[in-house]
Amino acid sequence: MKNLVLFFTAGWLLFACSGGTQTEQASETPQEQEAEPAKMSEEETKLMTAGVKVYGQYCVACHQADGKGVPGAFPPLVQTEWVTGDNTRLISVVLNGLQGEITVNGETYNNVMTPHNFLSDEEVAGVLTYVRQSFGNDSEPISVEEVAEVRASSAQ
Ligand code: HEC
């Protein structure tokens, strides 16, 4: 009988506690939603939406959903000097592909990435903005104009 009383008391306490947390969360959510648009511009949101799609279609097979790649075969996209570094070089990797020996985060790769110049300027800007804002990366977006410039100079 004593056990039963304890059981009910514990159950009520659990119920009361979880109820309390829910009310707190509910009152915090509207503030967070208001803060979102200020953090990400409309342009960036558009690029991110396009980028998720392109990544899932064209990059995920090699670089993986978590951006960690496959050791010895496909390099990671997490905090690499290619991803966070020079914009022109990064855009060029996607448009023109990359082959030969490279070092990424201290590991050597010697493989082939095929060109992805069939993607539109928006798609390339989108996927690179997505990569630079995902997997623990926090770098500036890549603009559509920058991609157009690199494409024009690669074509010469
Ligand atoms: C067929 C597999 C494959 C696909 C698909 C692919 N990559 Fe790669 N990627 C590679 C390989 C292999 C390398 C390294 C090439 C070398 O060894 O010279 C590489 C290198 C890179 C690098 C520079 C090194 C690094 O890891 O930071 C970036 C950035 C990159 N890829 C981004 C992308 C993006 C974005 C996409 C999708 C648009 C993509 N890749 C699609 C295989 C692929």
Coordinates of N, CA, C and O and ligand atoms in Angstrom, one line a residue:
M1 N 0.8 -1.2 0.0 CA 0.0 0.0 0.0 C 0.9 1.3 0.0 O 0.6 2.2 -0.7
K2 N 1.9 1.2 0.8 CA 2.8 2.4 0.9 C 3.5 2.6 -0.5 O 3.6 3.7 -0.9
N3 N 3.8 1.5 -1.1 CA 4.5 1.6 -2.4 C 3.6 2.2 -3.4 O 4.0 3.0 -4.3
L4 N 2.3 1.9 -3.3 CA 1.3 2.4 -4.3 C 1.2 3.9 -4.1 O 1.2 4.7 -5.1
V5 N 1.2 4.4 -2.9 CA 1.1 5.9 -2.6 C 2.3 6.5 -3.2 O 2.2 7.6 -3.9
L6 N 3.5 5.9 -3.0 CA 4.8 6.5 -3.5 C 4.7 6.6 -5.0 O 5.1 7.6 -5.6
F7 N 4.2 5.5 -5.6 CA 4.1 5.4 -7.1 C 3.2 6.6 -7.6 O 3.6 7.3 -8.6
F8 N 2.1 6.8 -6.9 CA 1.2 7.9 -7.4 C 1.9 9.3 -7.2 O 1.8 10.2 -8.1
T9 N 2.5 9.4 -6.1 CA 3.2 10.7 -5.8 C 4.2 11.0 -6.9 O 4.3 12.1 -7.4
A10 N 5.1 10.0 -7.1 CA 6.1 10.1 -8.1 C 5.5 10.5 -9.5 O 6.0 11.4 -10.2
G11 N 4.4 9.8 -9.8 CA 3.8 10.0 -11.1 C 3.3 11.4 -11.2 O 3.5 12.1 -12.2
W12 N 2.7 11.9 -10.1 CA 2.1 13.2 -10.2 C 3.2 14.3 -10.3 O 3.1 15.2 -11.1
L13 N 4.3 14.0 -9.6 CA 5.4 15.0 -9.6 C 6.0 15.0 -11.1 O 6.2 16.1 -11.6
L14 N 6.2 13.9 -11.7 CA 6.6 13.8 -13.1 C 5.7 14.6 -14.0 O 6.2 15.5 -14.8
F15 N 4.4 14.4 -13.8 CA 3.4 15.1 -14.6 C 3.5 16.6 -14.4 O 3.6 17.4 -15.4
A16 N 3.6 17.0 -13.2 CA 3.7 18.4 -12.8 C 4.9 19.0 -13.5 O 4.9 20.1 -14.0
C17 N 6.1 18.3 -13.4 CA 7.3 18.9 -13.9 C 7.3 19.1 -15.4 O 7.6 20.1 -15.9
S18 N 6.9 18.0 -16.1 CA 6.9 18.1 -17.5 C 5.9 19.2 -18.0 O 6.2 19.9 -19.0
G19 N 4.8 19.3 -17.3 CA 3.8 20.4 -17.6 C 4.5 21.7 -17.5 O 4.3 22.6 -18.4
G20 N 5.3 21.9 -16.4 CA 6.0 23.2 -16.2 C 6.9 23.5 -17.4 O 7.0 24.6 -17.9
T21 N 7.7 22.5 -17.8 CA 8.7 22.7 -18.9 C 8.0 23.2 -20.2 O 8.4 24.0 -20.9
Q22 N 6.8 22.5 -20.4 CA 6.1 22.8 -21.7 C 5.7 24.3 -21.7 O 5.8 24.9 -22.8
T23 N 5.2 24.8 -20.6 CA 4.7 26.2 -20.6 C 5.9 27.1 -20.8 O 5.8 28.1 -21.6
E24 N 7.1 26.8 -20.2 CA 8.2 27.6 -20.4 C 8.6 27.7 -21.9 O 8.8 28.7 -22.5
Q25 N 8.7 26.5 -22.5 CA 9.0 26.4 -24.0 C 8.1 27.2 -24.8 O 8.5 27.9 -25.7
A26 N 6.8 27.1 -24.5 CA 5.8 27.7 -25.3 C 6.0 29.3 -25.3 O 5.8 29.9 -26.3
S27 N 6.4 29.8 -24.1 CA 6.5 31.2 -24.0 C 7.8 31.7 -24.7 O 8.0 32.8 -25.0
E28 N 8.8 30.7 -24.9 CA 10.1 31.1 -25.5 C 10.0 31.1 -27.0 O 10.7 31.9 -27.7
T29 N 9.2 30.2 -27.6 CA 9.2 30.0 -29.0 C 8.9 31.2 -29.8 O 9.7 31.5 -30.8
P30 N 7.9 32.1 -29.6 CA 7.7 33.2 -30.4 C 8.9 34.2 -30.5 O 9.2 34.7 -31.6
Q31 N 9.6 34.3 -29.4 CA 10.8 35.2 -29.4 C 11.8 34.7 -30.4 O 12.3 35.4 -31.2
E32 N 12.1 33.3 -30.4 CA 13.0 32.7 -31.3 C 12.6 32.9 -32.7 O 13.5 33.2 -33.6
Q33 N 11.3 32.8 -33.0 CA 10.9 32.9 -34.4 C 11.1 34.3 -34.9 O 11.5 34.5 -36.0
E34 N 10.9 35.3 -34.0 CA 11.1 36.7 -34.4 C 12.5 36.9 -34.7 O 12.9 37.7 -35.6
A35 N 13.4 36.3 -34.0 CA 14.9 36.5 -34.2 C 15.4 35.9 -35.5 O 16.3 36.4 -36.0
E36 N 14.8 34.9 -36.0 CA 15.3 34.1 -37.2 C 15.5 35.0 -38.4 O 16.6 35.1 -38.9
P37 N 14.5 35.8 -38.9 CA 14.7 36.5 -40.1 C 15.8 37.5 -40.1 O 16.5 37.7 -41.1
A38 N 16.1 38.1 -38.9 CA 17.2 39.0 -38.8 C 18.5 38.4 -39.0 O 19.4 39.0 -39.5
K39 N 18.6 37.1 -38.5 CA 19.9 36.4 -38.6 C 20.2 36.0 -40.1 O 21.3 36.0 -40.5
M40 N 19.1 35.6 -40.8 CA 19.3 35.1 -42.2 C 18.5 36.0 -43.1 O 17.3 36.1 -43.0
S41 N 19.2 36.6 -44.1 CA 18.5 37.4 -45.1 C 17.6 36.6 -46.0 O 17.8 35.3 -46.0
E42 N 16.7 37.2 -46.7 CA 15.7 36.5 -47.5 C 16.5 35.8 -48.6 O 16.2 34.6 -49.0
E43 N 17.5 36.5 -49.2 CA 18.4 35.9 -50.2 C 19.1 34.6 -49.7 O 19.1 33.6 -50.4
E44 N 19.6 34.7 -48.5 CA 20.3 33.6 -47.9 C 19.4 32.4 -47.7 O 19.7 31.2 -47.9
T45 N 18.1 32.7 -47.2 CA 17.2 31.6 -47.0 C 16.9 30.9 -48.3 O 16.8 29.7 -48.4
K46 N 16.8 31.7 -49.4 CA 16.5 31.1 -50.7 C 17.6 30.2 -51.2 O 17.4 29.1 -51.7
L47 N 18.9 30.7 -51.0 CA 20.0 29.9 -51.4 C 20.1 28.6 -50.6 O 20.4 27.6 -51.1
M48 N 19.8 28.7 -49.3 CA 19.9 27.5 -48.4 C 18.9 26.5 -48.9 O 19.2 25.3 -48.9
T49 N 17.6 26.9 -49.2 CA 16.6 26.0 -49.6 C 17.0 25.3 -50.9 O 16.9 24.1 -51.0
A50 N 17.6 26.0 -51.9 CA 18.0 25.4 -53.1 C 19.2 24.5 -52.8 O 19.4 23.4 -53.4
G51 N 20.1 25.0 -51.9 CA 21.3 24.2 -51.6 C 21.1 22.9 -51.0 O 21.8 21.9 -51.3
V52 N 20.1 22.8 -50.1 CA 19.8 21.5 -49.5 C 19.5 20.4 -50.5 O 19.9 19.3 -50.5
K53 N 18.7 20.9 -51.5 CA 18.2 20.0 -52.6 C 19.4 19.6 -53.4 O 19.5 18.4 -53.7
V54 N 20.2 20.5 -53.9 CA 21.4 20.2 -54.7 C 22.3 19.3 -54.0 O 22.8 18.3 -54.5
Y55 N 22.6 19.5 -52.7 CA 23.5 18.7 -51.9 C 23.0 17.3 -51.9 O 23.7 16.3 -52.1
G56 N 21.7 17.1 -51.6 CA 21.1 15.8 -51.5 C 21.1 15.0 -52.8 O 21.1 13.8 -52.9
Q57 N 21.1 15.8 -53.9 CA 21.1 15.2 -55.2 C 22.5 14.9 -55.8 O 22.7 13.9 -56.4
Y58 N 23.4 15.8 -55.6 CA 24.7 15.7 -56.3 C 25.9 15.5 -55.4 O 27.0 15.2 -56.0
C59 N 25.9 15.8 -54.2 CA 27.1 15.8 -53.4 C 27.1 14.7 -52.3 O 28.1 14.2 -51.9
V60 N 25.9 14.3 -51.9 CA 25.8 13.4 -50.7 C 26.4 12.0 -50.9 O 27.0 11.5 -50.0
A61 N 26.4 11.5 -52.2 CA 26.9 10.2 -52.4 C 28.4 10.1 -52.1 O 28.8 9.1 -51.6
C62 N 29.1 11.2 -52.3 CA 30.5 11.1 -52.0 C 30.9 11.8 -50.7 O 31.6 11.2 -49.9
H63 N 30.3 13.0 -50.5 CA 30.7 13.7 -49.2 C 29.9 13.4 -48.0 O 30.1 13.9 -46.9
Q64 N 28.8 12.6 -48.2 CA 28.0 12.1 -47.1 C 27.1 13.2 -46.5 O 27.3 14.3 -46.6
A65 N 26.0 12.7 -45.9 CA 25.0 13.6 -45.3 C 25.5 14.5 -44.2 O 25.1 15.6 -44.0
D66 N 26.5 14.0 -43.5 CA 27.1 14.8 -42.4 C 28.3 15.5 -42.8 O 29.0 16.2 -42.0
G67 N 28.6 15.5 -44.2 CA 29.8 16.3 -44.7 C 31.1 15.7 -44.3 O 32.2 16.3 -44.6
K68 N 31.1 14.5 -43.7 CA 32.4 14.0 -43.2 C 33.2 13.2 -44.3 O 34.3 12.7 -44.0
G69 N 32.5 13.0 -45.4 CA 33.2 12.2 -46.5 C 33.4 10.8 -46.2 O 32.8 10.2 -45.3
V70 N 34.4 10.2 -47.0 CA 34.7 8.8 -46.7 C 36.3 8.7 -46.7 O 36.9 9.1 -47.6
P71 N 36.8 8.3 -45.5 CA 38.3 8.4 -45.3 C 39.0 7.7 -46.5 O 38.6 6.6 -46.9
G72 N 40.0 8.3 -47.0 CA 40.8 7.7 -48.0 C 40.2 7.9 -49.4 O 40.9 7.7 -50.4
A73 N 39.0 8.2 -49.5 CA 38.3 8.3 -50.9 C 37.8 9.7 -51.1 O 38.1 10.4 -52.1
F74 N 36.8 10.1 -50.3 CA 36.2 11.4 -50.5 C 36.4 12.3 -49.3 O 36.0 12.0 -48.2
P75 N 37.0 13.5 -49.5 CA 37.4 14.4 -48.4 C 36.2 15.0 -47.7 O 35.1 15.1 -48.3
P76 N 36.4 15.3 -46.4 CA 35.3 16.0 -45.7 C 35.1 17.4 -46.1 O 35.9 18.0 -46.7
L77 N 33.9 17.9 -45.7 CA 33.6 19.4 -46.0 C 33.5 20.1 -44.7 O 32.9 21.2 -44.6
V78 N 34.0 19.5 -43.6 CA 33.8 20.1 -42.3 C 35.1 20.9 -42.0 O 36.2 20.3 -41.8
Q79 N 35.0 22.2 -41.9 CA 36.1 23.1 -41.5 C 37.3 22.8 -42.3 O 38.4 22.7 -41.8
T80 N 37.2 22.6 -43.6 CA 38.4 22.4 -44.5 C 38.8 23.8 -45.0 O 38.0 24.7 -45.2
E81 N 40.1 23.9 -45.3 CA 40.6 25.2 -45.9 C 40.0 25.5 -47.2 O 39.9 26.6 -47.6
W82 N 39.5 24.5 -47.9 CA 38.8 24.7 -49.2 C 37.4 25.3 -49.0 O 37.0 26.2 -49.7
V83 N 36.7 24.8 -48.0 CA 35.3 25.2 -47.8 C 35.3 26.6 -47.1 O 34.5 27.5 -47.5
T84 N 36.2 26.8 -46.1 CA 36.1 28.1 -45.4 C 37.0 29.2 -46.0 O 37.0 30.3 -45.7
G85 N 37.9 28.7 -47.0 CA 38.9 29.7 -47.6 C 38.4 30.4 -48.8 O 37.2 30.8 -48.8
D86 N 39.3 30.7 -49.7 CA 39.1 31.5 -50.9 C 37.8 31.1 -51.7 O 37.7 30.0 -52.1
N87 N 36.9 32.1 -51.8 CA 35.6 31.8 -52.5 C 35.8 31.3 -54.0 O 35.1 30.4 -54.4
T88 N 36.7 32.0 -54.7 CA 36.9 31.7 -56.1 C 37.4 30.2 -56.3 O 36.9 29.5 -57.1
R89 N 38.3 29.8 -55.4 CA 38.8 28.4 -55.5 C 37.7 27.4 -55.2 O 37.6 26.4 -55.9
L90 N 36.9 27.8 -54.2 CA 35.8 26.9 -53.8 C 34.8 26.7 -54.9 O 34.4 25.6 -55.3
I91 N 34.4 27.8 -55.5 CA 33.4 27.8 -56.6 C 34.0 27.0 -57.8 O 33.3 26.2 -58.4
S92 N 35.3 27.2 -58.0 CA 35.9 26.5 -59.1 C 35.9 25.0 -58.9 O 35.8 24.3 -59.9
V93 N 36.1 24.5 -57.7 CA 36.1 23.1 -57.4 C 34.7 22.5 -57.9 O 34.7 21.5 -58.6
V94 N 33.6 23.2 -57.6 CA 32.3 22.7 -58.0 C 32.1 22.8 -59.5 O 31.7 21.8 -60.2
L95 N 32.4 23.9 -60.1 CA 32.2 24.1 -61.6 C 33.2 23.2 -62.4 O 32.7 22.6 -63.4
N96 N 34.4 23.2 -62.0 CA 35.5 22.6 -62.9 C 35.9 21.2 -62.4 O 36.7 20.6 -63.0
G97 N 35.5 20.8 -61.2 CA 36.0 19.6 -60.6 C 37.4 19.7 -60.1 O 38.0 20.8 -60.1
L98 N 37.9 18.6 -59.6 CA 39.3 18.7 -59.0 C 39.9 17.3 -59.1 O 39.2 16.3 -58.8
Q99 N 41.2 17.2 -59.4 CA 41.8 15.9 -59.4 C 43.3 16.1 -59.1 O 43.9 17.1 -59.2
G100 N 43.9 15.0 -58.6 CA 45.3 15.0 -58.3 C 45.4 15.0 -56.7 O 44.4 15.1 -56.0
E101 N 46.7 15.0 -56.3 CA 46.9 14.9 -54.8 C 46.6 16.2 -54.1 O 47.1 17.3 -54.5
I102 N 45.8 16.2 -53.1 CA 45.5 17.4 -52.3 C 45.5 16.9 -50.8 O 45.3 15.8 -50.5
T103 N 45.7 17.9 -49.9 CA 45.7 17.7 -48.5 C 44.5 18.4 -47.9 O 44.3 19.5 -48.1
V104 N 43.6 17.6 -47.2 CA 42.5 18.2 -46.6 C 42.5 17.8 -45.1 O 42.5 16.7 -44.7
N105 N 42.6 18.8 -44.3 CA 42.7 18.6 -42.8 C 43.7 17.6 -42.4 O 43.5 16.7 -41.6
G106 N 44.9 17.7 -43.1 CA 46.0 16.9 -42.7 C 46.0 15.5 -43.4 O 47.0 14.8 -43.3
E107 N 44.9 15.1 -44.1 CA 44.9 13.8 -44.8 C 45.1 14.0 -46.3 O 44.6 15.0 -46.9
T108 N 45.8 13.1 -46.9 CA 46.1 13.2 -48.3 C 45.0 12.4 -49.1 O 44.6 11.3 -48.8
Y109 N 44.5 13.1 -50.2 CA 43.5 12.4 -51.1 C 44.1 12.5 -52.5 O 44.8 13.5 -52.8
N110 N 43.9 11.5 -53.3 CA 44.3 11.6 -54.7 C 43.3 10.9 -55.5 O 43.4 9.7 -55.8
N111 N 42.2 11.6 -55.8 CA 41.0 11.0 -56.4 C 40.5 12.0 -57.5 O 41.2 13.0 -57.8
V112 N 39.3 11.8 -58.0 CA 38.8 12.7 -59.0 C 37.4 13.1 -58.6 O 36.5 12.3 -58.3
M113 N 37.1 14.5 -58.6 CA 35.8 15.0 -58.5 C 35.4 15.5 -59.9 O 36.1 16.4 -60.4
T114 N 34.3 15.1 -60.4 CA 33.9 15.5 -61.8 C 33.4 16.9 -61.7 O 32.9 17.3 -60.7
P115 N 33.5 17.7 -62.9 CA 32.9 19.0 -62.9 C 31.4 19.0 -62.7 O 30.7 18.0 -63.1
H116 N 30.9 20.0 -62.1 CA 29.4 20.2 -61.9 C 28.9 21.5 -62.6 O 28.1 22.2 -62.0
N117 N 29.5 21.7 -63.8 CA 29.1 23.0 -64.5 C 27.7 23.0 -65.1 O 27.3 24.0 -65.7
F118 N 27.1 21.8 -65.0 CA 25.7 21.8 -65.5 C 24.7 22.4 -64.5 O 23.5 22.6 -64.8
L119 N 25.2 22.7 -63.3 CA 24.3 23.3 -62.3 C 24.3 24.8 -62.6 O 25.2 25.4 -63.1
S120 N 23.1 25.5 -62.3 CA 23.0 26.9 -62.6 C 23.8 27.7 -61.5 O 24.2 27.1 -60.5
D121 N 24.0 29.0 -61.8 CA 24.7 29.8 -60.8 C 24.0 29.8 -59.5 O 24.6 29.8 -58.4
E122 N 22.6 29.8 -59.5 CA 21.8 29.8 -58.3 C 22.1 28.5 -57.5 O 22.2 28.5 -56.3
E123 N 22.1 27.4 -58.3 CA 22.3 26.1 -57.6 C 23.7 26.0 -57.0 O 23.9 25.4 -55.9
V124 N 24.7 26.5 -57.7 CA 26.1 26.4 -57.1 C 26.2 27.3 -55.9 O 26.7 26.9 -54.9
A125 N 25.7 28.5 -56.0 CA 25.7 29.5 -54.9 C 24.9 28.8 -53.7 O 25.4 28.9 -52.6
G126 N 23.8 28.2 -54.0 CA 23.0 27.6 -53.0 C 23.7 26.5 -52.3 O 23.8 26.4 -51.1
V127 N 24.3 25.5 -53.1 CA 24.9 24.4 -52.4 C 26.1 24.8 -51.6 O 26.4 24.3 -50.5
L128 N 26.9 25.8 -52.1 CA 28.1 26.2 -51.4 C 27.7 27.0 -50.1 O 28.3 26.9 -49.1
T129 N 26.6 27.8 -50.2 CA 26.1 28.5 -49.0 C 25.7 27.5 -48.0 O 26.0 27.6 -46.8
Y130 N 25.0 26.4 -48.5 CA 24.5 25.4 -47.6 C 25.7 24.7 -46.9 O 25.7 24.6 -45.7
V131 N 26.7 24.4 -47.7 CA 27.9 23.7 -47.1 C 28.6 24.6 -46.1 O 29.0 24.2 -45.0
R132 N 28.7 25.9 -46.4 CA 29.4 26.8 -45.6 C 28.7 27.1 -44.3 O 29.2 27.7 -43.3
Q133 N 27.4 26.8 -44.2 CA 26.6 27.0 -43.1 C 26.1 25.8 -42.3 O 25.3 25.8 -41.4
S134 N 26.7 24.6 -42.8 CA 26.2 23.3 -42.2 C 27.5 22.6 -41.7 O 28.6 23.0 -41.8
F135 N 27.2 21.4 -41.1 CA 28.2 20.5 -40.6 C 29.2 21.2 -39.6 O 30.3 20.9 -39.5
G136 N 28.7 22.2 -38.9 CA 29.5 22.9 -38.0 C 30.3 24.0 -38.6 O 31.1 24.7 -37.9
N137 N 30.1 24.3 -39.9 CA 30.8 25.4 -40.6 C 30.0 26.7 -40.3 O 28.8 26.6 -40.2
D138 N 30.7 27.8 -40.3 CA 30.0 29.1 -40.1 C 30.7 30.2 -40.9 O 31.2 31.1 -40.4
S139 N 30.6 30.0 -42.3 CA 31.3 31.0 -43.1 C 30.2 31.7 -43.9 O 29.1 31.3 -44.1
E140 N 30.7 32.9 -44.5 CA 29.8 33.7 -45.3 C 29.2 33.0 -46.4 O 29.8 32.1 -47.0
P141 N 27.9 33.4 -46.8 CA 27.3 32.8 -48.0 C 28.1 33.0 -49.3 O 28.9 33.9 -49.3
I142 N 27.9 32.2 -50.3 CA 28.4 32.5 -51.7 C 27.3 33.1 -52.5 O 26.2 32.5 -52.5
S143 N 27.6 34.2 -53.2 CA 26.5 34.8 -54.0 C 26.4 34.3 -55.4 O 27.4 33.8 -55.9
V144 N 25.3 34.5 -56.0 CA 25.0 34.1 -57.4 C 26.0 34.8 -58.3 O 26.5 34.2 -59.3
E145 N 26.2 36.1 -58.0 CA 27.1 36.9 -58.8 C 28.6 36.4 -58.8 O 29.2 36.3 -59.9
E146 N 29.0 36.0 -57.6 CA 30.4 35.4 -57.6 C 30.5 34.2 -58.4 O 31.5 34.0 -59.1
V147 N 29.5 33.3 -58.4 CA 29.5 32.1 -59.2 C 29.6 32.4 -60.7 O 30.4 31.9 -61.5
A148 N 28.7 33.4 -61.1 CA 28.7 33.9 -62.5 C 30.1 34.4 -63.0 O 30.5 34.0 -64.1
E149 N 30.8 35.1 -62.1 CA 32.1 35.6 -62.4 C 33.1 34.5 -62.6 O 33.9 34.5 -63.6
V150 N 33.1 33.5 -61.7 CA 34.1 32.4 -61.8 C 33.8 31.6 -63.1 O 34.7 31.2 -63.8
R151 N 32.5 31.4 -63.3 CA 32.1 30.6 -64.6 C 32.6 31.4 -65.8 O 33.2 30.7 -66.7
A152 N 32.4 32.7 -65.9 CA 32.9 33.5 -67.0 C 34.4 33.4 -67.2 O 34.9 33.2 -68.3
S153 N 35.1 33.5 -66.1 CA 36.6 33.5 -66.2 C 37.1 32.1 -66.5 O 38.2 31.9 -67.1
S154 N 36.4 31.0 -66.1 CA 36.8 29.6 -66.3 C 36.6 29.3 -67.8 O 37.3 28.5 -68.4
A155 N 35.6 29.9 -68.4 CA 35.2 29.6 -69.8 C 36.3 30.2 -70.8 O 36.3 29.8 -71.9
Q156 N 37.0 31.2 -70.4 CA 38.0 31.9 -71.3 C 39.2 31.0 -71.6 O 39.6 30.2 -70.8
Ligands
HEC1 C1 31.9 11.4 -57.4 C2 32.2 11.8 -56.0 C3 32.0 13.3 -55.7 C4 30.9 14.1 -55.9 C5 29.6 13.7 -56.5 C6 31.2 15.4 -55.4 N1 32.5 15.4 -54.9 FE1 33.5 16.9 -54.1 N2 35.3 15.9 -54.1 C7 35.4 14.6 -54.5 C8 36.7 14.2 -54.4 C9 37.3 12.8 -54.8 C10 37.5 15.3 -54.0 C11 39.0 15.4 -53.9 C12 39.7 15.4 -55.3 C13 41.2 15.2 -55.3 O1 41.6 14.2 -54.7 O2 41.9 15.9 -55.9 C14 36.5 16.4 -53.8 C15 36.8 17.6 -53.3 C16 35.9 18.6 -53.0 C17 36.2 19.8 -52.3 C18 37.5 20.3 -51.9 C19 38.2 19.5 -50.7 C20 37.4 19.6 -49.4 O3 37.0 18.5 -49.0 O4 37.2 20.6 -48.8 C21 35.0 20.4 -52.1 C22 34.7 21.8 -51.4 C23 33.9 19.6 -52.7 N3 34.5 18.5 -53.2 C24 32.6 20.0 -52.7 C25 31.6 19.2 -53.4 C26 30.2 19.6 -53.6 C27 29.6 20.9 -53.1 C28 29.6 18.7 -54.4 C29 28.2 18.7 -54.9 C30 27.9 19.8 -55.8 C31 30.6 17.7 -54.6 N4 31.8 18.0 -54.0 C32 30.4 16.5 -55.3 C33 34.3 13.7 -54.8 C34 33.0 14.2 -55.2

